[in-house]
XYZ file of C-alpha atoms in Angstrom:
595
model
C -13.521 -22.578 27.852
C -11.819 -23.662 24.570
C -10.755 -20.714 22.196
C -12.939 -20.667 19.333
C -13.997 -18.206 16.534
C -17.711 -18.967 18.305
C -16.600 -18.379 21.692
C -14.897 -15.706 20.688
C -18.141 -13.870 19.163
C -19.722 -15.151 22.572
C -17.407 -13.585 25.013
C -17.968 -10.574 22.615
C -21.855 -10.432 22.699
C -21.362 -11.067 26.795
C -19.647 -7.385 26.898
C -22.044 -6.108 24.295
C -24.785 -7.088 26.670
C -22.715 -5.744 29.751
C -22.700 -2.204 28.343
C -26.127 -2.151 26.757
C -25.160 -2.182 23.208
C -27.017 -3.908 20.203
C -23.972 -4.605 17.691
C -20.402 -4.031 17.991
C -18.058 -3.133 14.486
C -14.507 -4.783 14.088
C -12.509 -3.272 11.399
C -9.152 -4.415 10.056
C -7.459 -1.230 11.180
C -5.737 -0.231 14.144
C -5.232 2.634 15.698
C -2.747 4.232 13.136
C -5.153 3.398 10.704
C -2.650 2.009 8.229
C -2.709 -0.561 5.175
C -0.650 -2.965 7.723
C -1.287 -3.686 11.667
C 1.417 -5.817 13.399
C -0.155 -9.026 14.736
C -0.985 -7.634 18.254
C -3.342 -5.574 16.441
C -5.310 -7.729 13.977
C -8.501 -7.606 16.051
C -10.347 -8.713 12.543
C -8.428 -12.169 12.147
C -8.949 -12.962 15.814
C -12.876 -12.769 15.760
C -13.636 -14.115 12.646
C -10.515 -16.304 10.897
C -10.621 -14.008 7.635
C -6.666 -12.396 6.826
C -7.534 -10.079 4.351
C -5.644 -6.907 4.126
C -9.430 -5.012 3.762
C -12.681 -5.791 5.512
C -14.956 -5.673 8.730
C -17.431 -7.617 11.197
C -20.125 -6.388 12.506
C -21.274 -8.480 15.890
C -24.919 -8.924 16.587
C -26.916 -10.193 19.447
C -27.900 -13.500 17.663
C -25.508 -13.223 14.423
C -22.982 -11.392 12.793
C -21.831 -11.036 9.300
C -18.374 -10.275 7.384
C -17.695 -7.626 4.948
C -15.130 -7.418 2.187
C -14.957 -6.382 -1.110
C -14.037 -8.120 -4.088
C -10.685 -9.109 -3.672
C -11.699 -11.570 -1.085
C -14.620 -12.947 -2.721
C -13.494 -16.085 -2.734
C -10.989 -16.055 0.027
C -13.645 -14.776 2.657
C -15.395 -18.286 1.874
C -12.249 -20.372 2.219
C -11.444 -18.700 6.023
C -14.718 -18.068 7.594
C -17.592 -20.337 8.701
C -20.766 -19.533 7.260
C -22.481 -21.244 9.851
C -21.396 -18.235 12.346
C -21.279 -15.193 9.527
C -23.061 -14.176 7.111
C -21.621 -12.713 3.773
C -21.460 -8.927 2.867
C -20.617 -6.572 -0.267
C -18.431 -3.894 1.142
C -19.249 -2.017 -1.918
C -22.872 -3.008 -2.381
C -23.886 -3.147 1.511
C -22.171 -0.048 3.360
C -22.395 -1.054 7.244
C -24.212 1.801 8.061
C -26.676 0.601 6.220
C -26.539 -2.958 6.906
C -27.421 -1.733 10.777
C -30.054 0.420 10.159
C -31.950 -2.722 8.371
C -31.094 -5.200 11.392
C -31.862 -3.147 14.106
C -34.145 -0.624 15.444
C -34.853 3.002 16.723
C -33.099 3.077 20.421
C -30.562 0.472 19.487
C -27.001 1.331 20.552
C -24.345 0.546 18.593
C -20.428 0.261 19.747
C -17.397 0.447 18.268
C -13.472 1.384 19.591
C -13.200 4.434 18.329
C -9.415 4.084 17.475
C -9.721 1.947 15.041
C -12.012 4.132 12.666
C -11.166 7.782 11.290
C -13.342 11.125 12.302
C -14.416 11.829 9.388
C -15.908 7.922 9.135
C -17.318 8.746 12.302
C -19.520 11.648 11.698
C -20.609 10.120 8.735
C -22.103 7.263 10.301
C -23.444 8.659 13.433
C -25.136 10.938 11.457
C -26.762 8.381 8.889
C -27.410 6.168 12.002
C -28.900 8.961 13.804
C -32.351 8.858 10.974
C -32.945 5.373 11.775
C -32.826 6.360 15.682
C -29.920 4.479 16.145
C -26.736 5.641 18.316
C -23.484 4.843 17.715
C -21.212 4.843 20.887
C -17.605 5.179 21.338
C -16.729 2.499 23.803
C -14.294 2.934 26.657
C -12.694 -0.563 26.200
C -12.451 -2.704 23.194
C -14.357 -5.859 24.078
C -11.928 -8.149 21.946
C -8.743 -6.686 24.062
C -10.670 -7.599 27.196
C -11.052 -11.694 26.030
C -7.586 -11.830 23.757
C -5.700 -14.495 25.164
C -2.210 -15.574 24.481
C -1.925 -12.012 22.896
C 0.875 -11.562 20.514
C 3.184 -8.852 21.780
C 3.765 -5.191 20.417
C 7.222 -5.059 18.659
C 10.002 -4.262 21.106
C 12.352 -3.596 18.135
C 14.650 -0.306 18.507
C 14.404 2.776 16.499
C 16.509 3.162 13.524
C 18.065 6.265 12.834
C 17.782 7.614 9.042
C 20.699 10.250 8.866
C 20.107 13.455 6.765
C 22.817 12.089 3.733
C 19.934 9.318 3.883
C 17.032 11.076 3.476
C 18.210 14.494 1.720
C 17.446 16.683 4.673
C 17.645 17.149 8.798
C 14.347 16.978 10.448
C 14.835 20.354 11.852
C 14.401 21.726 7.999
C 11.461 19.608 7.564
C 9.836 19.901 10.753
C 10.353 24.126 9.951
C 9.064 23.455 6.205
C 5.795 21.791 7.409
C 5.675 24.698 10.515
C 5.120 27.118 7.677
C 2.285 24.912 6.260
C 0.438 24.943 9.740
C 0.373 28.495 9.774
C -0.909 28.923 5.981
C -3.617 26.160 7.006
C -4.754 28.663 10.039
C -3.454 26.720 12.825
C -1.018 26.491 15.966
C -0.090 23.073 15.580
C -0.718 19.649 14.113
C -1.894 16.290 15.292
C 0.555 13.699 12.796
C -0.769 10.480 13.179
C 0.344 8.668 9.990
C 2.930 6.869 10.499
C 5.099 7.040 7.310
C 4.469 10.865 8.016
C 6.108 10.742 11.530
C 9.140 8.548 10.035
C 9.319 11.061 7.456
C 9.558 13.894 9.524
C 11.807 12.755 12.709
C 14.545 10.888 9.851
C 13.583 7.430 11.727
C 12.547 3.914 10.434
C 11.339 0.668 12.622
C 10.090 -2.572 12.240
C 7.140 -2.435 14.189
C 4.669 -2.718 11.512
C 5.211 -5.535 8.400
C 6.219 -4.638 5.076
C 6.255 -0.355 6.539
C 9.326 0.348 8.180
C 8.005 2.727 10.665
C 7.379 3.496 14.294
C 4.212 2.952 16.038
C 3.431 6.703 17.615
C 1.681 9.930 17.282
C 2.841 13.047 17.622
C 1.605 17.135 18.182
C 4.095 19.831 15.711
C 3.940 23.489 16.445
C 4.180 26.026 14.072
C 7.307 27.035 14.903
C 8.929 23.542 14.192
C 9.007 22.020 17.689
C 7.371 18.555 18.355
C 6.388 15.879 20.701
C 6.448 12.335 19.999
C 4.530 9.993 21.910
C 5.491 6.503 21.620
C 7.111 3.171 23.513
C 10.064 4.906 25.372
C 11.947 1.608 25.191
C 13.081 2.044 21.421
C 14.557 4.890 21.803
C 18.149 5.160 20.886
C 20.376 7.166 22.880
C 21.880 9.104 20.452
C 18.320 9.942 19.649
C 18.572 13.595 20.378
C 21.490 14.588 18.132
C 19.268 12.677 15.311
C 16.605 14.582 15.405
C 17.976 18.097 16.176
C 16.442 20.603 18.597
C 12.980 20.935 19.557
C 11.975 17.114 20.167
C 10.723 15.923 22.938
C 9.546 12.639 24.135
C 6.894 11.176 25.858
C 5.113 7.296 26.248
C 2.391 7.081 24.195
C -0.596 6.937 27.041
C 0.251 10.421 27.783
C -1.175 11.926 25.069
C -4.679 12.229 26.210
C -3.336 14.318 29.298
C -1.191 16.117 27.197
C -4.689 17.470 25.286
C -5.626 19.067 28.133
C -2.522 21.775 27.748
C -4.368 22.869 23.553
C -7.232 24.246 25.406
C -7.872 27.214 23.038
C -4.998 26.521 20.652
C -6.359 25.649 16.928
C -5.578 22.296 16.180
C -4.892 21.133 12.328
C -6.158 17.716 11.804
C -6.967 15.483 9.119
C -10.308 13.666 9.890
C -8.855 11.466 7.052
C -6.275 10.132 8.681
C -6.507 10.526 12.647
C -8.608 8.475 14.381
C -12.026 9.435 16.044
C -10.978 8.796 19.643
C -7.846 11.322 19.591
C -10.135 13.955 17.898
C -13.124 13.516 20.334
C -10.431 13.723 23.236
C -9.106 17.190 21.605
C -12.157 18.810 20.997
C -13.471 17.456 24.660
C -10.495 18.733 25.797
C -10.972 22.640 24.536
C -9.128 22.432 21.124
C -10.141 24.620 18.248
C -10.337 21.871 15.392
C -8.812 22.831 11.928
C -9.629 20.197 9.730
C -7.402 19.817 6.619
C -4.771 17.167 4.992
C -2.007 15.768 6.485
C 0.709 18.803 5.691
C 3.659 15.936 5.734
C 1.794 14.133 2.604
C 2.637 16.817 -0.087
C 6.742 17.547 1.019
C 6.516 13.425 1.611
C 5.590 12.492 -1.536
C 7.531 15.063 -3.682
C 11.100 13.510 -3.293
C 14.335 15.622 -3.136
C 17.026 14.636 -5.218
C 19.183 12.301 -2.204
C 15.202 10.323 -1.925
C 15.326 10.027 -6.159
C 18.809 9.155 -6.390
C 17.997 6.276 -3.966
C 15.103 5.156 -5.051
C 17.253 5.109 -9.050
C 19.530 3.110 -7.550
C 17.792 0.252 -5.518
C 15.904 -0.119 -8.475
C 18.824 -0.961 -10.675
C 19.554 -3.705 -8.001
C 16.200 -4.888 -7.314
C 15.956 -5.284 -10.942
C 19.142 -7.360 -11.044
C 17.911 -9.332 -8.055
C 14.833 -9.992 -10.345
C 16.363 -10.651 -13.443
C 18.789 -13.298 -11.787
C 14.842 -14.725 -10.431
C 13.637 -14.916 -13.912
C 16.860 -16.082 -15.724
C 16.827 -19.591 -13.087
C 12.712 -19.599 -14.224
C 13.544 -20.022 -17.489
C 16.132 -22.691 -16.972
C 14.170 -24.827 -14.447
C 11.160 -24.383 -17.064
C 13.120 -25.472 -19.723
C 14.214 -28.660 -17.735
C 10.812 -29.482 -16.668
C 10.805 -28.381 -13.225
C 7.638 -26.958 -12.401
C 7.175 -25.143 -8.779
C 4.001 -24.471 -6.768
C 4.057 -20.179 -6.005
C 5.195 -20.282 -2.631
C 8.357 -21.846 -3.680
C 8.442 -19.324 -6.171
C 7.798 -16.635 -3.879
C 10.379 -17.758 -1.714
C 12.616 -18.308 -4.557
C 12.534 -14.303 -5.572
C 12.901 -13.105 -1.852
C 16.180 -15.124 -1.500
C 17.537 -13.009 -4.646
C 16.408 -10.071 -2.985
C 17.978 -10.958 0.331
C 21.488 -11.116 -1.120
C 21.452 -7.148 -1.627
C 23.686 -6.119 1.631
C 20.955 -2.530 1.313
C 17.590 -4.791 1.717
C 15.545 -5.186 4.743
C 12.262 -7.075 3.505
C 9.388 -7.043 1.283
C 7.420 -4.014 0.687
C 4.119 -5.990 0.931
C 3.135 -9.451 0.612
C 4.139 -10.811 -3.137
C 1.323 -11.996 -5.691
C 3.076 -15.188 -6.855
C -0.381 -16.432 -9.084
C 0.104 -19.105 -11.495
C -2.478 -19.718 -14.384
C -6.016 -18.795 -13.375
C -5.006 -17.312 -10.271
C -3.713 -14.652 -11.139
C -7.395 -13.572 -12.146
C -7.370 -12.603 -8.552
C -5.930 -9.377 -8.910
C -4.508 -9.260 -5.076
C -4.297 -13.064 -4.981
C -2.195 -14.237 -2.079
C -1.004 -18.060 -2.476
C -0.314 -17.699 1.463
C -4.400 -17.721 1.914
C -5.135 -21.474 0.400
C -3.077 -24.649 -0.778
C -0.263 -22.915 -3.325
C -1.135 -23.918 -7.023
C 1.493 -25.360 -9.106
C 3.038 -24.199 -12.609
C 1.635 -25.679 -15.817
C 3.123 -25.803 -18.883
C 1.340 -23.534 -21.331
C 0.266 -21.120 -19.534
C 1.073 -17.572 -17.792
C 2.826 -16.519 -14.241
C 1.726 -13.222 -12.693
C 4.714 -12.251 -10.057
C 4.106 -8.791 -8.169
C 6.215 -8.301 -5.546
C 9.017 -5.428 -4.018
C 11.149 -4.903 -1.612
C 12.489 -2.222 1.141
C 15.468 -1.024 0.963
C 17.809 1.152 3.053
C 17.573 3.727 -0.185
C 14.221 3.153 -1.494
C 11.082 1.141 -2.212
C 10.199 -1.282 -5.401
C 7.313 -2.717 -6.749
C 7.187 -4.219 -9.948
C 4.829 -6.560 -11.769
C 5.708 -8.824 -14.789
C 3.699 -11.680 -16.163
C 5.763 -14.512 -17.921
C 5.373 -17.492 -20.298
C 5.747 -20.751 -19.126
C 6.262 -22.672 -22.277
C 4.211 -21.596 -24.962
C 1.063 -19.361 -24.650
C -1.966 -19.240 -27.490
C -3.033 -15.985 -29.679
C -5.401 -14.760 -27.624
C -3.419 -14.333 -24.254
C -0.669 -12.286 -25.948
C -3.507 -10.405 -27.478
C -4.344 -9.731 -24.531
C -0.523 -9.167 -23.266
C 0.173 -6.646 -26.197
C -2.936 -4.716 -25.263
C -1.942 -3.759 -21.769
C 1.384 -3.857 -22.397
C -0.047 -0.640 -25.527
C -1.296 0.981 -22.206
C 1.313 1.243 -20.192
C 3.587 2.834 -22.997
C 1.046 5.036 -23.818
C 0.909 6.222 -19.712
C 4.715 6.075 -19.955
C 5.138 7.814 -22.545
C 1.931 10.822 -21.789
C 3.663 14.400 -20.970
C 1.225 16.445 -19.685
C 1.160 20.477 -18.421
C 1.709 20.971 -14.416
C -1.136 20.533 -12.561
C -2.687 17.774 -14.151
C -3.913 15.010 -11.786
C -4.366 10.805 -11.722
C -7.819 10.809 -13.276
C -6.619 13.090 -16.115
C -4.470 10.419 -17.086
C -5.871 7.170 -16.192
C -7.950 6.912 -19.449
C -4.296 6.934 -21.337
C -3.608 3.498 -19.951
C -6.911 1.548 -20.625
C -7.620 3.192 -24.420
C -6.603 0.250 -26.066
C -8.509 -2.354 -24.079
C -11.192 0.014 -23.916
C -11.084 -0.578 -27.804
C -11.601 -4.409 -27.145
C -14.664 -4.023 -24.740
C -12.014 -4.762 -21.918
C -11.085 -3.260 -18.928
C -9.726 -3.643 -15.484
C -11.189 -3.262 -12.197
C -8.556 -1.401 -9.894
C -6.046 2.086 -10.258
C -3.467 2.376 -12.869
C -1.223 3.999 -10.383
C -0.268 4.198 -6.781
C 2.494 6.720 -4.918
C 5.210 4.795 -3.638
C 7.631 6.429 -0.612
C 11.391 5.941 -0.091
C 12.001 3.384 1.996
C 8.436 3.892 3.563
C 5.018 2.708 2.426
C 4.497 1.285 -1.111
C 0.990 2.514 -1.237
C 1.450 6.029 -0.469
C -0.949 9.130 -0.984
C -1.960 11.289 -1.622
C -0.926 11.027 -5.435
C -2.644 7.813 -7.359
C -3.666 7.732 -11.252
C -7.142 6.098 -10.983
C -10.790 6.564 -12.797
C -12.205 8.066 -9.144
C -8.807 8.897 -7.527
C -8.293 12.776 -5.738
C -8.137 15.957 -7.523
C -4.165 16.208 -6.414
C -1.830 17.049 -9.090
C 0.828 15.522 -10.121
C 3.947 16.940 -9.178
C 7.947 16.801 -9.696
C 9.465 14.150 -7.563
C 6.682 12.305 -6.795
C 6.860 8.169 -7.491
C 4.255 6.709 -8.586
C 3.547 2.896 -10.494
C 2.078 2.247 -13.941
C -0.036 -0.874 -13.860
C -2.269 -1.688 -16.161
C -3.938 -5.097 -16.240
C -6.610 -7.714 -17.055
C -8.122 -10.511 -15.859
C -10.487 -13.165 -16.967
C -12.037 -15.239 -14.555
C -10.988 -18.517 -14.598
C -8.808 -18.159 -17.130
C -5.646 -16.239 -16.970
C -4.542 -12.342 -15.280
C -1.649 -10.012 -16.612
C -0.242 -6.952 -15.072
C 2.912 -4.877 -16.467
C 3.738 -2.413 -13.868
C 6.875 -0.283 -13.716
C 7.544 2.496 -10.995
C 7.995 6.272 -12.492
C 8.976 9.307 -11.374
C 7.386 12.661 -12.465
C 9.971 14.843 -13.694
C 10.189 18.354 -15.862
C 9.919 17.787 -19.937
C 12.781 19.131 -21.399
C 11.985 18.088 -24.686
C 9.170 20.463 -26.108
C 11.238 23.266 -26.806
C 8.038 24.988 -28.090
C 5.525 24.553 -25.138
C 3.925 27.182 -23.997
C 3.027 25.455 -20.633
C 5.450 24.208 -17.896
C 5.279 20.200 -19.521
C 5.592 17.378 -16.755
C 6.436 13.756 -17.890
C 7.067 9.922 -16.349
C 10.653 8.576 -16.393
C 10.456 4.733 -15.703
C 12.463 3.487 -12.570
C 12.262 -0.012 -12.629
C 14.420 -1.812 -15.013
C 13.136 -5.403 -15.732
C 12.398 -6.531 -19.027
C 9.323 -7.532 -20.014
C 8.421 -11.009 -21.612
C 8.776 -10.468 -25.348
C 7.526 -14.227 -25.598
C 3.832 -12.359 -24.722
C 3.896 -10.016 -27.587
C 2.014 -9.643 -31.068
C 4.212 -6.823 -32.831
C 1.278 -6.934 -35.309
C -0.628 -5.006 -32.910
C 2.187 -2.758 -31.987
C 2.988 1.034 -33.814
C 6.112 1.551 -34.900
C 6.424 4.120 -31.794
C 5.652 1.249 -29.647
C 8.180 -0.825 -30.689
C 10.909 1.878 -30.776
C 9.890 2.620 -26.919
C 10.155 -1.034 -25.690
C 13.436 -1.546 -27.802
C 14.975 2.006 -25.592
C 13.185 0.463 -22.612
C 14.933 -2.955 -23.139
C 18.338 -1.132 -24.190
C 18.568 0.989 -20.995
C 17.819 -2.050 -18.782
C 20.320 -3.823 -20.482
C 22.964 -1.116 -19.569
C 22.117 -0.580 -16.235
C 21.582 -4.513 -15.036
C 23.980 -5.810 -17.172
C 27.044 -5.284 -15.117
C 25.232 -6.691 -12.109
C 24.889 -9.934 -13.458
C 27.146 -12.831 -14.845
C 27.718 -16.324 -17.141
C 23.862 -17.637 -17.359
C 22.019 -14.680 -16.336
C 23.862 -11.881 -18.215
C 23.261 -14.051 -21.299
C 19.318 -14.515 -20.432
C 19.368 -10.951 -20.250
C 20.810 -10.301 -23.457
C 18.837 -12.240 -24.617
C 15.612 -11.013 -22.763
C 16.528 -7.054 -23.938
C 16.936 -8.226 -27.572
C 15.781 -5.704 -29.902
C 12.283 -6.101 -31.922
């Protein structure tokens, strides 16, 4: 039988009929229910073609229809037949209630209840259950069953992250976090984010892209001791002495057994975060279920001064790496050598690559010429790459992992010479992000307090832009991490010393052209109000790139303005500068010129 997308969704609705189910939901997740699966796990691609980072199927007896949201708009259409799915609104058509239209009371539906989160799970069994619908936690995954020529897990070994890495042994932090199960009212915890366990044993991997982690879950005790399950083939043998006393090891498919030893014990778990199946199997198995957040996110995110001092200082060589991108962009440019964004793309990685510290890029980069870059996630890897044009603007977001830190930076540059109305547009986003950068605030503020500081002027305009203004970012772990973001709906978390976060305003017009300016800060104590009656918090920009001062209508700029772009540009200036040399120390001289 040939492998096809249809006979795919064929062998699919065979099992489906084989266990007495109606519909069956495909997610992008896996079971660690993280931004990024490796390619073993990218059960979503394999049914239906589409290689969005967000999105779902849901398999019907006689059809079956893909859901994404508007990212992928356009992509969706590009990868997937129509003639097999129909189109979906993640936003507009939740799949809950997408079933409960298409099918009827005593209709079953299934799903692998790894790949969704508990609290996901309740939610729709329970909305299900008015319609008299069930939905079913299947005991095998009818895409494993029919994947053939399977791409294999990652066999790559565990790397160790000493303590003069990360700032402190895992023994501290595995005591630190002990404490927080016991405030929480628990025994233990079930940790199943990943960038949590990394965090917390003072390991890295490669198993997933872009997140240098290791696949695995693991059960922490109040007292400090742990057990991580995961693919005993990694491990290092000096494994041990890395992670201090108290760990022990075990292959991943004994976790389910190992449930049956918490009978009694109250288990802290975030329905967030851990999927469905391991919380069904704990409460099955007798556990007392605390729900609550992660307790890693909080100490995660909050970084001690070894994490800052890293993250300062692949910054000031990421930005070199950068700079030395956009210096040979200008020449070529100049010469009249126009490239299509994948060369481009590939172009900035190799200047990353020659930092001896790097390891690869923290997520996929945007390279988005002209109209593309209206896509706010664009990805040139999805279609046929577009081409430069004179004229008009480049969006480049991209970053990189390092062995002391994460980046992710966004600039948008001329190419040639750009009309009125784009640096308008340029200056006004370019207003917000000084205004973020430059907000203090009293501790205990949080994202949404401050997101309105970044849009005001476009606001002013009748613009606006349709995603966050800020993200968390973790050292050398996830570039989208929680539980800290700066966004009009984002958590009620405050913002806290240490914490990492980006500043990325934006705007896009379809068809037409997209900016973003984003810089990474950290959240540090204000020292400068002398007279504040309230312990003052404020953003110290990380990334040192300059931005394009080709963009910019100092009409529309305060004097304030200017004087913070000129300190901006000075400070890069000082910290790049003796990174680079000949050509590219005088484009950034040039580039950090004073308005």
């Amino acid at each position: 039988m040939s492998d096809t997308i249809a006979s795919r969704l064929a062998a699919v609705r065979g099992e489906m009929a084989s266990v007495g189910i109606q519909a069956f939901i495909v997610p992008r997740a896996d079971e660690y229910l993280g931004e990024y699966v490796p390619a073993h796990n990218e059960r979503l691609h394999w049914i239906s073609g589409f290689t969005g980072s967000a999105g779902g199927v849901i398999v019907l007896e006689k059809s079956a229809a893909i859901f994404t949201d508007g990212r992928y708009t356009v992509q969706v259409r590009q990868q997937v037949s129509d003639k097999l799915f129909e189109f979906e609104s993640l936003t507009d058509t939740p799949l809950a209630d997408y079933l409960a239209h298409h099918l009827v009371a005593g209709d079953k539906v299934g799903i692998d209840a790894r790949l969704h989160h508990m609290a996901w799970f309740e939610a729709t069994k329970h909305t299900l259950a008015k319609s008299g619908i069930d939905l079913i936690a299947l005991k095998q995954n009818p895409i494993d069953q029919h994947w053939r020529n399977r791409p294999a897990l990652p066999s790559t070994p565990i790397m160790l992250y000493s303590a003069a890495q990360s700032g402190q042994s895992s023994l501290h932090k595995r005591q630190q976090i002990g404490a927080e199960i016991t405030k929480a009212g628990a025994e233990l915890a079930l940790i199943t984010a990943l960038d949590s366990l990394a965090w917390l044993l003072n390991i890295r991997g490669r198993d997933v892209p872009h997140l240098p982690v290791v696949m695995g879950t693991g059960l922490l005790w109040a007292n400090g001791t742990m057990r991580f399950f995961t693919d005993m083939s990694k491990l290092p043998q000096s494994i041990d002495a890395q992670v201090g006393e108290g760990v022990s090891f075990y292959p991943e498919e004994d976790l389910a057994e190992m449930f049956s030893e918490l009978k009694g014990q109250k288990l802290l778990a975030d329905p967030h975060t851990a999927n469905a199946a391991l919380l069904l199997a704990a409460g099955h198995a007798g556990a007392e279920l605390i729900p609550g957040m992660d307790p890693v996110l909080m100490p995660k995110a909050c970084k001690n001064e070894v994490e800052l001092d890293g993250m300062r200082n692949c910054h000031v060589r990421d930005g070199a790496a950068v700079c030395r991108f956009l210096a040979w962009l200008d020449r070529e440019v100049a010469t009249g050598n126009l490239y299509d964004e994948g060369e481009l793309a590939d172009k900035l990685a190799r200047f990353r690559e020659q930092d001896g510290h790097y390891i690869e890029p923290s997520f996929d980069t945007i390279s988005a010429a002209g109209a593309n870059a209206a896509m706010c996630h664009y990805n040139h890897l999805n279609g046929k790459a577009a081409k430069l044009t004179m004229d008009s603007m480049y969006l480049v977001d991209s970053g990189g992992q390092y062995l002391d830190g994460t980046t992710d930076v966004t600039r948008t540059i001329a190419i040639g010479d750009v009309g009125a109305e784009q640096k308008k547009m340029v200056t006004l986003v370019l207003k917000g992000h000084i205004a973020l950068d430059m907000a203090k605030f009293p501790k205990g503020t949080t994202g949404p307090q401050l997101d309105a500081f970044a849009r005001q002027y476009l606001w002013q305009y009748g613009f606006d832009y349709d995603h966050g203004t800020g993200h968390g970012v973790g050292h050398f772990l996830s570039v989208h991490e929680g539980p800290q973001r700066i966004a009009k709906n984002a958590n009620s978390v405050p913002l806290l010393p240490g914490m990492i976060l980006s500043n990325e305003p934006g705007y896009y017009r379809t068809d037409g052209f997209g900016i973003r300016l984003e810089n990474l800060v950290e959240v540090r104590a204000c020292e400068a109000l002398a007279d504040a009656e309230r312990e003052m918090l404020e953003f110290n920009a990380i990334t040192l790139i300059p931005f394009d001062l080709r963009l910019l209508d100092k009409s529309l700029m305060t004097r304030d303005e200017i004087d913070w772009l000129n300190r901006y540009h000075k400070r890069v200036y000082q910290a790049v500068s003796p990174l680079l040399h000949e050509h590219d120390l005088a484009w950034l001289k040039h580039a950090t010129r004073a308005i």
